[in-house]
mmCIF file of C-alpha atoms in Angstrom:
data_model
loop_
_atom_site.group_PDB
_atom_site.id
_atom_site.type_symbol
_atom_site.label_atom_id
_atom_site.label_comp_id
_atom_site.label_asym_id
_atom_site.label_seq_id
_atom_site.Cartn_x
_atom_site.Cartn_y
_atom_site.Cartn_z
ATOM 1 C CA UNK D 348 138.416 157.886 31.233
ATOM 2 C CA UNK D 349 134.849 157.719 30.542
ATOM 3 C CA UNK D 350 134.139 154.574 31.491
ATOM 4 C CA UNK D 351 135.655 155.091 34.621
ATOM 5 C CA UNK D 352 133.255 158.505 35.722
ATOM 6 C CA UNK D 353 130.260 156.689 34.500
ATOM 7 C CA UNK D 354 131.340 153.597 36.774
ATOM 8 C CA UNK D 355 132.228 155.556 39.164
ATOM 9 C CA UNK D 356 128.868 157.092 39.314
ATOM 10 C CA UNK D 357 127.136 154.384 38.625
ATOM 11 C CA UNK D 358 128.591 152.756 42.153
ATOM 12 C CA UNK D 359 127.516 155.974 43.930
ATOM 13 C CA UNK D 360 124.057 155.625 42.957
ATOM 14 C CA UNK D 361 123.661 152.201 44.165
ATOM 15 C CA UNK D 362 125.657 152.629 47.161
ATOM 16 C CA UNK D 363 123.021 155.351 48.033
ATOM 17 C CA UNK D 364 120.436 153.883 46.712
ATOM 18 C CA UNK D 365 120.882 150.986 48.988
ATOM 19 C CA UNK D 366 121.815 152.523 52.216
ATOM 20 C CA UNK D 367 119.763 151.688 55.085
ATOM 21 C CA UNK D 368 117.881 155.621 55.628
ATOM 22 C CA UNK D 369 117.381 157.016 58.625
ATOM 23 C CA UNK D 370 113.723 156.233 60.058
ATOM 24 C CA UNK D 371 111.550 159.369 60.211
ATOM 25 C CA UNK D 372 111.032 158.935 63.950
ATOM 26 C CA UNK D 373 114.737 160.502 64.488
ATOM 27 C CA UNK D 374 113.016 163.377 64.073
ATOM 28 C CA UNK D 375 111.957 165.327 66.819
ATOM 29 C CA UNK D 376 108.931 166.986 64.793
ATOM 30 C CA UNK D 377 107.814 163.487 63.220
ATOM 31 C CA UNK D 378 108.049 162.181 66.375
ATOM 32 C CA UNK D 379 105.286 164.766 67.765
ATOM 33 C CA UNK D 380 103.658 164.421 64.816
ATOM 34 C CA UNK D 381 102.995 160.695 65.196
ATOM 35 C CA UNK D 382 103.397 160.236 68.418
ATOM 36 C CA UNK D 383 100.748 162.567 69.879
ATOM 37 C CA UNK D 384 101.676 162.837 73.375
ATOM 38 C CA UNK D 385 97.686 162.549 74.300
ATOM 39 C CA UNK D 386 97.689 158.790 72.777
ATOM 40 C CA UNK D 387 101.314 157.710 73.590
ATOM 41 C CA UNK D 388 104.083 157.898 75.794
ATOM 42 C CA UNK D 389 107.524 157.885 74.555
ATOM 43 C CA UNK D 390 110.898 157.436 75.101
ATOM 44 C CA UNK D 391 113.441 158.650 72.889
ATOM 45 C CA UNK D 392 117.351 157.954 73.270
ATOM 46 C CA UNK D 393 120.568 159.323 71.334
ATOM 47 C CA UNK D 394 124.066 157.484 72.080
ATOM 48 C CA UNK D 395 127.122 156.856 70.351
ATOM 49 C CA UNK D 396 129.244 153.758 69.475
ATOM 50 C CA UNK D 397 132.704 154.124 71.310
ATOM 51 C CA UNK D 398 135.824 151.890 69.569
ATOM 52 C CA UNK D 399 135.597 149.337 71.803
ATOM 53 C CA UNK D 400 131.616 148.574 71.973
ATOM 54 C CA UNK D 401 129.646 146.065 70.170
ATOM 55 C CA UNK D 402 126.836 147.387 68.194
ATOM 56 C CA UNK D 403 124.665 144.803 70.180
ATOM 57 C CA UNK D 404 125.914 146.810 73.605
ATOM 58 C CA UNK D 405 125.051 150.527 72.369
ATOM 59 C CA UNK D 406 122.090 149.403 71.251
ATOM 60 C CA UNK D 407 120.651 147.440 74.307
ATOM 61 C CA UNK D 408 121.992 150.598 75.989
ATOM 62 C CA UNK D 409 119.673 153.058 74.049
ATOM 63 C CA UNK D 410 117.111 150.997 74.841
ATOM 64 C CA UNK D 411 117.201 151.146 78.313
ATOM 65 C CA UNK D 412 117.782 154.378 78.176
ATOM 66 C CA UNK D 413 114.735 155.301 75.807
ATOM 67 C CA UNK D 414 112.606 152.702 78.442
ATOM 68 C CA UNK D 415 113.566 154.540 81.545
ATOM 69 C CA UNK D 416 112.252 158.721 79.584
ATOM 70 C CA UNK D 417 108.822 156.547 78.634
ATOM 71 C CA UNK D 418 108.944 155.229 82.353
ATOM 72 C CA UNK D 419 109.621 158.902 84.152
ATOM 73 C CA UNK D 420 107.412 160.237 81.885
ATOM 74 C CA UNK D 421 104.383 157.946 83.074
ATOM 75 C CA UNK D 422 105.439 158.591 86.995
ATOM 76 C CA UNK D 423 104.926 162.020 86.455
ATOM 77 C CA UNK D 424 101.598 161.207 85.641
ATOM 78 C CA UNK D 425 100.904 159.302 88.196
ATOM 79 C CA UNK D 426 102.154 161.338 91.246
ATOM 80 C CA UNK D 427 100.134 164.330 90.107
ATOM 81 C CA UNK D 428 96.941 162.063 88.886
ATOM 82 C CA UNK D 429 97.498 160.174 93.024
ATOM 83 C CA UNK D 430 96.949 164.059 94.802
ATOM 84 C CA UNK D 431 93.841 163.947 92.512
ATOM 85 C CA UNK D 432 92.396 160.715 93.532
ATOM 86 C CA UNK D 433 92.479 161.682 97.251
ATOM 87 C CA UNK D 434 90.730 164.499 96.648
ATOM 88 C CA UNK D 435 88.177 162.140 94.997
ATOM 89 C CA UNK D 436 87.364 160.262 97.972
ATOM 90 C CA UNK D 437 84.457 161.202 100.627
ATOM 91 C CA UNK D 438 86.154 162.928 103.362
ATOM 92 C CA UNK D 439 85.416 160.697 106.120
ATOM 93 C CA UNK D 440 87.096 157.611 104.251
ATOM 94 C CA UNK D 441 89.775 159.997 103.365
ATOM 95 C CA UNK D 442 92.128 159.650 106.531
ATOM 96 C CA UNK D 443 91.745 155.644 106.472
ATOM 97 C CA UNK D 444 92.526 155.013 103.198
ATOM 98 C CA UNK D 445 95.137 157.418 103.021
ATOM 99 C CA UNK D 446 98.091 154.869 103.337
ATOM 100 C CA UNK D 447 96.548 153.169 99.784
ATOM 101 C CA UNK D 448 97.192 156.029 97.992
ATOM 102 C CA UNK D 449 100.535 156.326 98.912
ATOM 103 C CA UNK D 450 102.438 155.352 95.787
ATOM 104 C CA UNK D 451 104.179 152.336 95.388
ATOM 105 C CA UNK D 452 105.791 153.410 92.064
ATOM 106 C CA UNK D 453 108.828 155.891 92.620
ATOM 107 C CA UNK D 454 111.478 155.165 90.122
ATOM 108 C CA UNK D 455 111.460 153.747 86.761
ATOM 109 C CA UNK D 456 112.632 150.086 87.409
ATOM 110 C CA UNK D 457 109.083 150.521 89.576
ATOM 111 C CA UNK D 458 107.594 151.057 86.351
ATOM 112 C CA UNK D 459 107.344 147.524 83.587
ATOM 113 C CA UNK D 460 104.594 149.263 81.395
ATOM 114 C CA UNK D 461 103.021 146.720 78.956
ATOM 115 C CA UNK D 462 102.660 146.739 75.387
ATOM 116 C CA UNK D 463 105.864 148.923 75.009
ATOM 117 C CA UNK D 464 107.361 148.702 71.890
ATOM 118 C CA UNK D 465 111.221 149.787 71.104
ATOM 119 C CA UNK D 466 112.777 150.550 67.876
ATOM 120 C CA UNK D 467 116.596 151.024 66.916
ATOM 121 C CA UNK D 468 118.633 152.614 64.237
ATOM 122 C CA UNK D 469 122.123 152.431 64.114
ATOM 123 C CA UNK D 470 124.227 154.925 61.878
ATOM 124 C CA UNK D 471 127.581 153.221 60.627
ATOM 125 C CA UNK D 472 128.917 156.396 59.046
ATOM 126 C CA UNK D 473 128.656 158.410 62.052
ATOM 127 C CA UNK D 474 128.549 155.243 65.261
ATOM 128 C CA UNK D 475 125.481 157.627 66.007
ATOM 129 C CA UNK D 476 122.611 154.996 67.419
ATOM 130 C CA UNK D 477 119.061 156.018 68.324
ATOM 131 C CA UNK D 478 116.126 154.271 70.368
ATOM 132 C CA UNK D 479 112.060 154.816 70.543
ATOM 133 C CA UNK D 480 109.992 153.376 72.820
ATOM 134 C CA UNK D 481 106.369 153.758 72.878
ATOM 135 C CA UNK D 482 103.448 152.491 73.852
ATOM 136 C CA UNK D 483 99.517 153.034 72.352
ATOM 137 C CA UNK D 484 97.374 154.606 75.477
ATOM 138 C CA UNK D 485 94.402 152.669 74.692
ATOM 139 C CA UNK D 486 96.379 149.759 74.012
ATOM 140 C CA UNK D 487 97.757 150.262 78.084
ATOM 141 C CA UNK D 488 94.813 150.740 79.035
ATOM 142 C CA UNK D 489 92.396 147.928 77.976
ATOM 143 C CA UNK D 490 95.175 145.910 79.619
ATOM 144 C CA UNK D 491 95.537 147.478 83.347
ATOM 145 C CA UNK D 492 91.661 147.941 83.337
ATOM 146 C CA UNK D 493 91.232 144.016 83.070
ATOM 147 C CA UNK D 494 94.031 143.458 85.394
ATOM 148 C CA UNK D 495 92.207 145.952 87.774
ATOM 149 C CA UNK D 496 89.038 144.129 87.292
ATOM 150 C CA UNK D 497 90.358 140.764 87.952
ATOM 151 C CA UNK D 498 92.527 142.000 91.390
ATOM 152 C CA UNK D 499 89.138 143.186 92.582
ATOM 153 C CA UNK D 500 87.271 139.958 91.731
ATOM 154 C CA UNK D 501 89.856 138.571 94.007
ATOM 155 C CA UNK D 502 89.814 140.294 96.580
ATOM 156 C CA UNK D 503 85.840 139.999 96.747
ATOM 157 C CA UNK D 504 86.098 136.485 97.105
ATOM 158 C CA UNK D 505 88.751 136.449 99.857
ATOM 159 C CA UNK D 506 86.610 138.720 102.037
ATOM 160 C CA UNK D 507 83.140 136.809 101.219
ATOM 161 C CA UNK D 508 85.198 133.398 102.405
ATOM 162 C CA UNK D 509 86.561 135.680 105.341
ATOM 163 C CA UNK D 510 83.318 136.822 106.422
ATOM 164 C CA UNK D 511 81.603 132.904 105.575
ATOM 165 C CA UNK D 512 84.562 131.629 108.086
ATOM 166 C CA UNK D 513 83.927 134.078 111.111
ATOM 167 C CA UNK D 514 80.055 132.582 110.854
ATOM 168 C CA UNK D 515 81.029 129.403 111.842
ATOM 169 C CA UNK D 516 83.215 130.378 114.169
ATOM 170 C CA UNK D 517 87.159 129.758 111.812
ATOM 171 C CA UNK D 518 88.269 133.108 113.014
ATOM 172 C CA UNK D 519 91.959 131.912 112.519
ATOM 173 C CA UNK D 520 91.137 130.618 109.185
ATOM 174 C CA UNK D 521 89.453 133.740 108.340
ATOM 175 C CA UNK D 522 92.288 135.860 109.333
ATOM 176 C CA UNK D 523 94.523 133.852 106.963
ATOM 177 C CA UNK D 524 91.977 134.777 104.196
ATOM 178 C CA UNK D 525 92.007 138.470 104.697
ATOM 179 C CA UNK D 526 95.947 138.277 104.808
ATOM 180 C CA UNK D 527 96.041 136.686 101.414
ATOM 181 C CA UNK D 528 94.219 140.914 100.550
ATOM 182 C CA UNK D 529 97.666 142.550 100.928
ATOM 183 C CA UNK D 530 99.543 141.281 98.184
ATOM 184 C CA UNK D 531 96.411 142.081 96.219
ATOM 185 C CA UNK D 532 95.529 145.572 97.131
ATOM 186 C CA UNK D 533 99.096 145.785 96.745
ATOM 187 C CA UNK D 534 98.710 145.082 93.294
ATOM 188 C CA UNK D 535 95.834 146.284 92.598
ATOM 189 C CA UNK D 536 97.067 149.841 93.430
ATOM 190 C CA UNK D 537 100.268 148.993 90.814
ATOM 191 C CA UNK D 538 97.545 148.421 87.853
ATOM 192 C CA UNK D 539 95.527 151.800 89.370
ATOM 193 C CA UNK D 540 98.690 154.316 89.159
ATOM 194 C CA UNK D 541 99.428 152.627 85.851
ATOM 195 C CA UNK D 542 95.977 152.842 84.592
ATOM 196 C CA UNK D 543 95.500 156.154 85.651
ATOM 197 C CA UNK D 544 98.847 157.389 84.251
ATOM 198 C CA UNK D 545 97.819 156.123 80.387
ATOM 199 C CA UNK D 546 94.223 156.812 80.665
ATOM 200 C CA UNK D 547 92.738 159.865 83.727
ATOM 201 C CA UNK D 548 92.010 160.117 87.104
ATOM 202 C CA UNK D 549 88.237 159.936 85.824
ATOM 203 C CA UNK D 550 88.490 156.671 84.278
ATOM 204 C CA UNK D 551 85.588 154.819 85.666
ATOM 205 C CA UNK D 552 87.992 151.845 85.545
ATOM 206 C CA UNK D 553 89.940 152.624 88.038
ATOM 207 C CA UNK D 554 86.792 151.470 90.291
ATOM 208 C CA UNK D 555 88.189 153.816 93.183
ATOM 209 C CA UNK D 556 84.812 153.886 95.192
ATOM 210 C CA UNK D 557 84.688 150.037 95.608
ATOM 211 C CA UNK D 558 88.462 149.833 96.192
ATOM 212 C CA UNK D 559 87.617 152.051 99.100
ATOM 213 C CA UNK D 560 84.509 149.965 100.139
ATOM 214 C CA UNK D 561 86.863 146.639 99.741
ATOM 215 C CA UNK D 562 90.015 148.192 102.039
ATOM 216 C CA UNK D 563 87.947 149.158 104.599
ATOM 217 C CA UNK D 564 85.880 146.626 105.004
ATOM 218 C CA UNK D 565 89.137 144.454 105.193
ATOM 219 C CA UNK D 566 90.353 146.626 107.939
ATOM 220 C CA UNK D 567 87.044 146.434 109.689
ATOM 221 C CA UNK D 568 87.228 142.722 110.047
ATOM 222 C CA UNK D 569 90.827 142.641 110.988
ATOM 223 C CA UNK D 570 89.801 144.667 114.123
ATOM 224 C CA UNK D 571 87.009 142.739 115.017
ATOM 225 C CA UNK D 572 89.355 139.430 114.787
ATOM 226 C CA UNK D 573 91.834 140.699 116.995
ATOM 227 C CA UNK D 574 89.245 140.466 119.519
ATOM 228 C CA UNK D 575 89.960 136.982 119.608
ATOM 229 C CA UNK D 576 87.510 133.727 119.664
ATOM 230 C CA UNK D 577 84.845 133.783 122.525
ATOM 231 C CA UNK D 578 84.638 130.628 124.571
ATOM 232 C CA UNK D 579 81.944 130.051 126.661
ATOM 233 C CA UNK D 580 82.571 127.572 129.754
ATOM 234 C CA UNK D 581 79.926 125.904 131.446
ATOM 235 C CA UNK D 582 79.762 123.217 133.936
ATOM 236 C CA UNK D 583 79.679 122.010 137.308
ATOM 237 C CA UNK D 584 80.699 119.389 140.255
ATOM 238 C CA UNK D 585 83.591 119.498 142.704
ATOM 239 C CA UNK D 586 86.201 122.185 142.303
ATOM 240 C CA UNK D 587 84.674 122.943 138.649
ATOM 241 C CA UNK D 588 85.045 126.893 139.924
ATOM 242 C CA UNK D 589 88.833 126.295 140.253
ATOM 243 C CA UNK D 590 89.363 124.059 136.628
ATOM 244 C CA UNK D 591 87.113 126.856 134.774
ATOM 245 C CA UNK D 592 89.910 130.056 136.179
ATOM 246 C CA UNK D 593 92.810 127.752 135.272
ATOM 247 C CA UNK D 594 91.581 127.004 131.967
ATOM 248 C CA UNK D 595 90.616 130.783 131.394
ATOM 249 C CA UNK D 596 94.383 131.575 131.922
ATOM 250 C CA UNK D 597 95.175 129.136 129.875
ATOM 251 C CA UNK D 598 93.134 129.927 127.283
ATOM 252 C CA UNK D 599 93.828 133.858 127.456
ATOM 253 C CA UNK D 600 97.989 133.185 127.040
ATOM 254 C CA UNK D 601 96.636 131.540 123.182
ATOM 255 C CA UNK D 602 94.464 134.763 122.428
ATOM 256 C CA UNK D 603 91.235 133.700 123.704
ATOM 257 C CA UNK D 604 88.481 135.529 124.882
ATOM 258 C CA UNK D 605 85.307 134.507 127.481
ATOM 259 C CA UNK D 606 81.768 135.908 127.659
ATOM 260 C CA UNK D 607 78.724 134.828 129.852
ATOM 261 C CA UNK D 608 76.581 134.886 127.004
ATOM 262 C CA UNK D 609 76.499 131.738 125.102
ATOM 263 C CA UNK D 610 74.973 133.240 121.964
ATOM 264 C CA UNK D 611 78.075 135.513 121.816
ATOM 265 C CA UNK D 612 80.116 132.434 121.610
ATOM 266 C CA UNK D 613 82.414 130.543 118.987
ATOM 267 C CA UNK D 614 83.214 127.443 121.281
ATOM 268 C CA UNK D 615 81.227 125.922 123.936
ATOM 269 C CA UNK D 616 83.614 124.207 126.629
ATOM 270 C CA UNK D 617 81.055 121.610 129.356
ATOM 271 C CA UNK D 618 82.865 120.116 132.288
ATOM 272 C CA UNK D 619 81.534 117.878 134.744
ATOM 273 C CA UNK D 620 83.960 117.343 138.011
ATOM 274 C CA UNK D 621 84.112 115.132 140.559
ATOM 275 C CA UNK D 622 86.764 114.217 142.887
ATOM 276 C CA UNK D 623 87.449 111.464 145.570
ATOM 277 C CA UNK D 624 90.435 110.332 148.053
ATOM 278 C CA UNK D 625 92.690 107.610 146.857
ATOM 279 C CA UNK D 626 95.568 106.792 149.515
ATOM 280 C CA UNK D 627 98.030 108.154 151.964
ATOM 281 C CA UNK D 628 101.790 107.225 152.215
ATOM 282 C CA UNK D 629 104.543 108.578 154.350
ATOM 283 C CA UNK D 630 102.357 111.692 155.255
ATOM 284 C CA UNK D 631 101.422 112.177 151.602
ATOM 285 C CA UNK D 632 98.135 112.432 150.353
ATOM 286 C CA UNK D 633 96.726 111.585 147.141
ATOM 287 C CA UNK D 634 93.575 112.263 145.513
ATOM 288 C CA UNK D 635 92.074 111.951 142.272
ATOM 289 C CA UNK D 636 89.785 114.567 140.065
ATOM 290 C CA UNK D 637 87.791 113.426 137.278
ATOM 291 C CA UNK D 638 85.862 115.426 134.577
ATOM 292 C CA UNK D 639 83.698 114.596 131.860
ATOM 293 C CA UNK D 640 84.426 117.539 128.809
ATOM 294 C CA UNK D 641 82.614 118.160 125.422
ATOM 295 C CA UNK D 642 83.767 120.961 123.040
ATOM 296 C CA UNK D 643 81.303 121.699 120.653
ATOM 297 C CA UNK D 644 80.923 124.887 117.750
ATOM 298 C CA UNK D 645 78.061 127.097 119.058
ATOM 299 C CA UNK D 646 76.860 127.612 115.589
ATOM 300 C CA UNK D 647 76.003 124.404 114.591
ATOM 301 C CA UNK D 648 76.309 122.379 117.992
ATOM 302 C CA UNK D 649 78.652 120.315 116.348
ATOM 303 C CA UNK D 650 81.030 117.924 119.248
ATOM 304 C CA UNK D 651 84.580 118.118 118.127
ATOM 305 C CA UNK D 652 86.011 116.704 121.153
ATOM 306 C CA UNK D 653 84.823 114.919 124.044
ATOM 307 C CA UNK D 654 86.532 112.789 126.742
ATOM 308 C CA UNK D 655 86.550 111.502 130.036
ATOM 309 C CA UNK D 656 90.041 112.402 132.209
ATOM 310 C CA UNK D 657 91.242 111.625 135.373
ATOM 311 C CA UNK D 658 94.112 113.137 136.648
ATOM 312 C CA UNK D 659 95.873 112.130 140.184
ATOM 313 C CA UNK D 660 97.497 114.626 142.616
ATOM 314 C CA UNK D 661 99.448 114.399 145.999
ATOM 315 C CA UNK D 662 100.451 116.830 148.660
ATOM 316 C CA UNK D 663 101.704 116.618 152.134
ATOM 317 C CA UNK D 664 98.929 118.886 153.293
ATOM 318 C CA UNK D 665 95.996 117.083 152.839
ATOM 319 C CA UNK D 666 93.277 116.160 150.667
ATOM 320 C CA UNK D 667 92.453 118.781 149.885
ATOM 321 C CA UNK D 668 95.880 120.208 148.844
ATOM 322 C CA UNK D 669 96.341 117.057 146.625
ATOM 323 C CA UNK D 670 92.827 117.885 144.619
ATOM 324 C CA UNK D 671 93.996 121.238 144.126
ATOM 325 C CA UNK D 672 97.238 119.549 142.542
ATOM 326 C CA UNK D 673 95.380 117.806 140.412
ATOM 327 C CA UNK D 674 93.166 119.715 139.155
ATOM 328 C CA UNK D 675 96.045 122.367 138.285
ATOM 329 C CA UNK D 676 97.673 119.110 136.672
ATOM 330 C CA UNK D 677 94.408 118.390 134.308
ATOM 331 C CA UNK D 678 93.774 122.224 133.395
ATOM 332 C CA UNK D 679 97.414 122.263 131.890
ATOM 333 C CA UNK D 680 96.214 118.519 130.113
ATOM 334 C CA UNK D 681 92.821 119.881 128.954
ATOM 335 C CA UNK D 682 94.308 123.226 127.502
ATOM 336 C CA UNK D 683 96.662 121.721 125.297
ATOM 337 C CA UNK D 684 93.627 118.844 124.140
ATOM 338 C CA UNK D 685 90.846 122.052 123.462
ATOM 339 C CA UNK D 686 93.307 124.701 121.807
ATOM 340 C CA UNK D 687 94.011 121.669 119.412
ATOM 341 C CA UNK D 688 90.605 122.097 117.995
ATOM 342 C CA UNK D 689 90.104 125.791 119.002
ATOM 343 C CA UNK D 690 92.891 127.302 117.700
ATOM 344 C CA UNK D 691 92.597 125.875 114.450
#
């Protein structure tokens, strides 16, 4: 009978000796105790194992849930840290760059906040499981500040090759730069709610004055783009007034625009026209026009193309009549051979 108590007790002591213990963090006051919420956010989850559920499914499930309270609990910050960042900014850049500041981050699948850690503990004498995630503030923050720093960095050199492209006249190539910004900013104002979230609205990371600089300079030269590429057309010779308002029209319907000054100019068009008779048959008249073209960047004075074209027209009206048909015909011919090279 002995034996049998002092076995018995003997079992009990190593059973509970060896039973996995409860982590200290499944306690609310250790938790605030090491988990200061001024250097972490956390995320702390309570579930329990029904009869049918894998341990591997209540646990996965704990940990989403214990990811999504460290996730709210960092848009919190950042909604009320955004109201603080527009006050930041100089009033008259305020109403411009309003739309940046408009958070992209609204929900907590918005949110994938790195360094996050999670831990699990799993009762098996009660099914109770439990889930902490957290995440160092510094730790956050060294991260999103670099990835803030970079994103700028970016975006710098995008503009600078924007701005190196509209000086030699690559508008279209330019605009293609300064689209390849949105993703970025886009970004870049991810890492800037998430930085200021785990850090403050004062961080001097957050580099909010030369995000402002950056956007609107961005928006500056999108507006000046849409004004289109100047062409400057000069020439002369028969019906050259007629060929240069055709190939204006032309030129207009692809976003072009013309000025009279040729230092104002991205392309320079010369023409050089002449025309002459050729035959008449069954009370149809045929005449040819002829014109000697260059297209050459004003910049640099560099030809691109150059050609010699001779285009035939006929009308039952005359001469006349059939040069006016073909020089309609050769506008239409020298359009489509310029806006190869201008719209580029």
């Amino acid at each position: 009978m002995i034996k049998n108590i002092i076995l018995y007790i003997l079992v009990s002591f190593s059973l509970g000796l060896f039973a996995q213990k409860a982590p200290n963090w499944t306690n609310p006051s250790f938790r605030e105790l090491e988990y200061p919420a001024r250097n972490y956010f956390t995320g702390f989850a309570h579930d329990k194992k029904e009869k049918k559920e894998s341990i591997v499914e209540v646990t996965e499930r704990a940990k989403q849930y214990a990811s999504s309270e460290l996730s709210n609990s960092v848009i919190t910050h950042i909604k009320s840290e955004s109201k603080i960042h527009t006050q930041e900014i100089q009033h008259n850049k305020q109403t411009a760059f309003k739309e940046y500041f408009d958070s992209q981050i609204e929900t907590s699948s918005d949110v994938k906040i790195n360094g996050v850690n999670v831990e699990t503990y799993y009762d098996k004498k009660t099914n109770d499981v439990f889930a902490l995630a957290y995440v160092k503030r510094s730790t956050a923050s060294a991260f999103y500040s670099a990835s803030v720093e970079k994103l700028l960095k970016d975006i710098e050199g995008n503009v600078e090759n924007a701005k190196q492209l509209i000086a030699i006249s690559e508008k279209n190539k330019a605009k293609e730069e300064l689209l390849k910004t949105t993703p970025l900013f886009k970004d870049l104002k991810y890492n800037q709610d998430l930085l200021s979230a785990v850090d403050n609205s004062s961080n001097p990371n957050l580099q909010l004055d030369k995000t402002v600089d950056l956007y609107l300079e961005v928006k500056q030269l999108n507006i000046s783009l849409e004004q289109g590429i100047f062409v400057y057309i000069t020439g002369e010779g028969d019906n050259f007034s007629l060929l240069q308002n055709l190939l204006k029209s032309s030129f207009s319907k692809n976003g072009c625009s013309f000025t009279e000054d040729k230092n104002q100019a991205d392309w320079v068009v010369s023409i050089n026209t002449s025309t002459r008779e050729d035959s008449q048959f069954h009370g149809s008249h045929f005449a040819y026009m002829n014109a000697v073209v260059s297209l050459e960047k004003r910049h640099n004075k560099q030809v691109v193309y150059e050609d010699e074209i001779s285009q035939k027209g006929g009308s039952m009206k005359g001469y006349s009549d059939a040069v006016k048909v073909a020089t309609k015909d050769m506008s239409e011919k020298l359009s489509e051979n310029l806006m190869k090279h201008i719209g580029r």
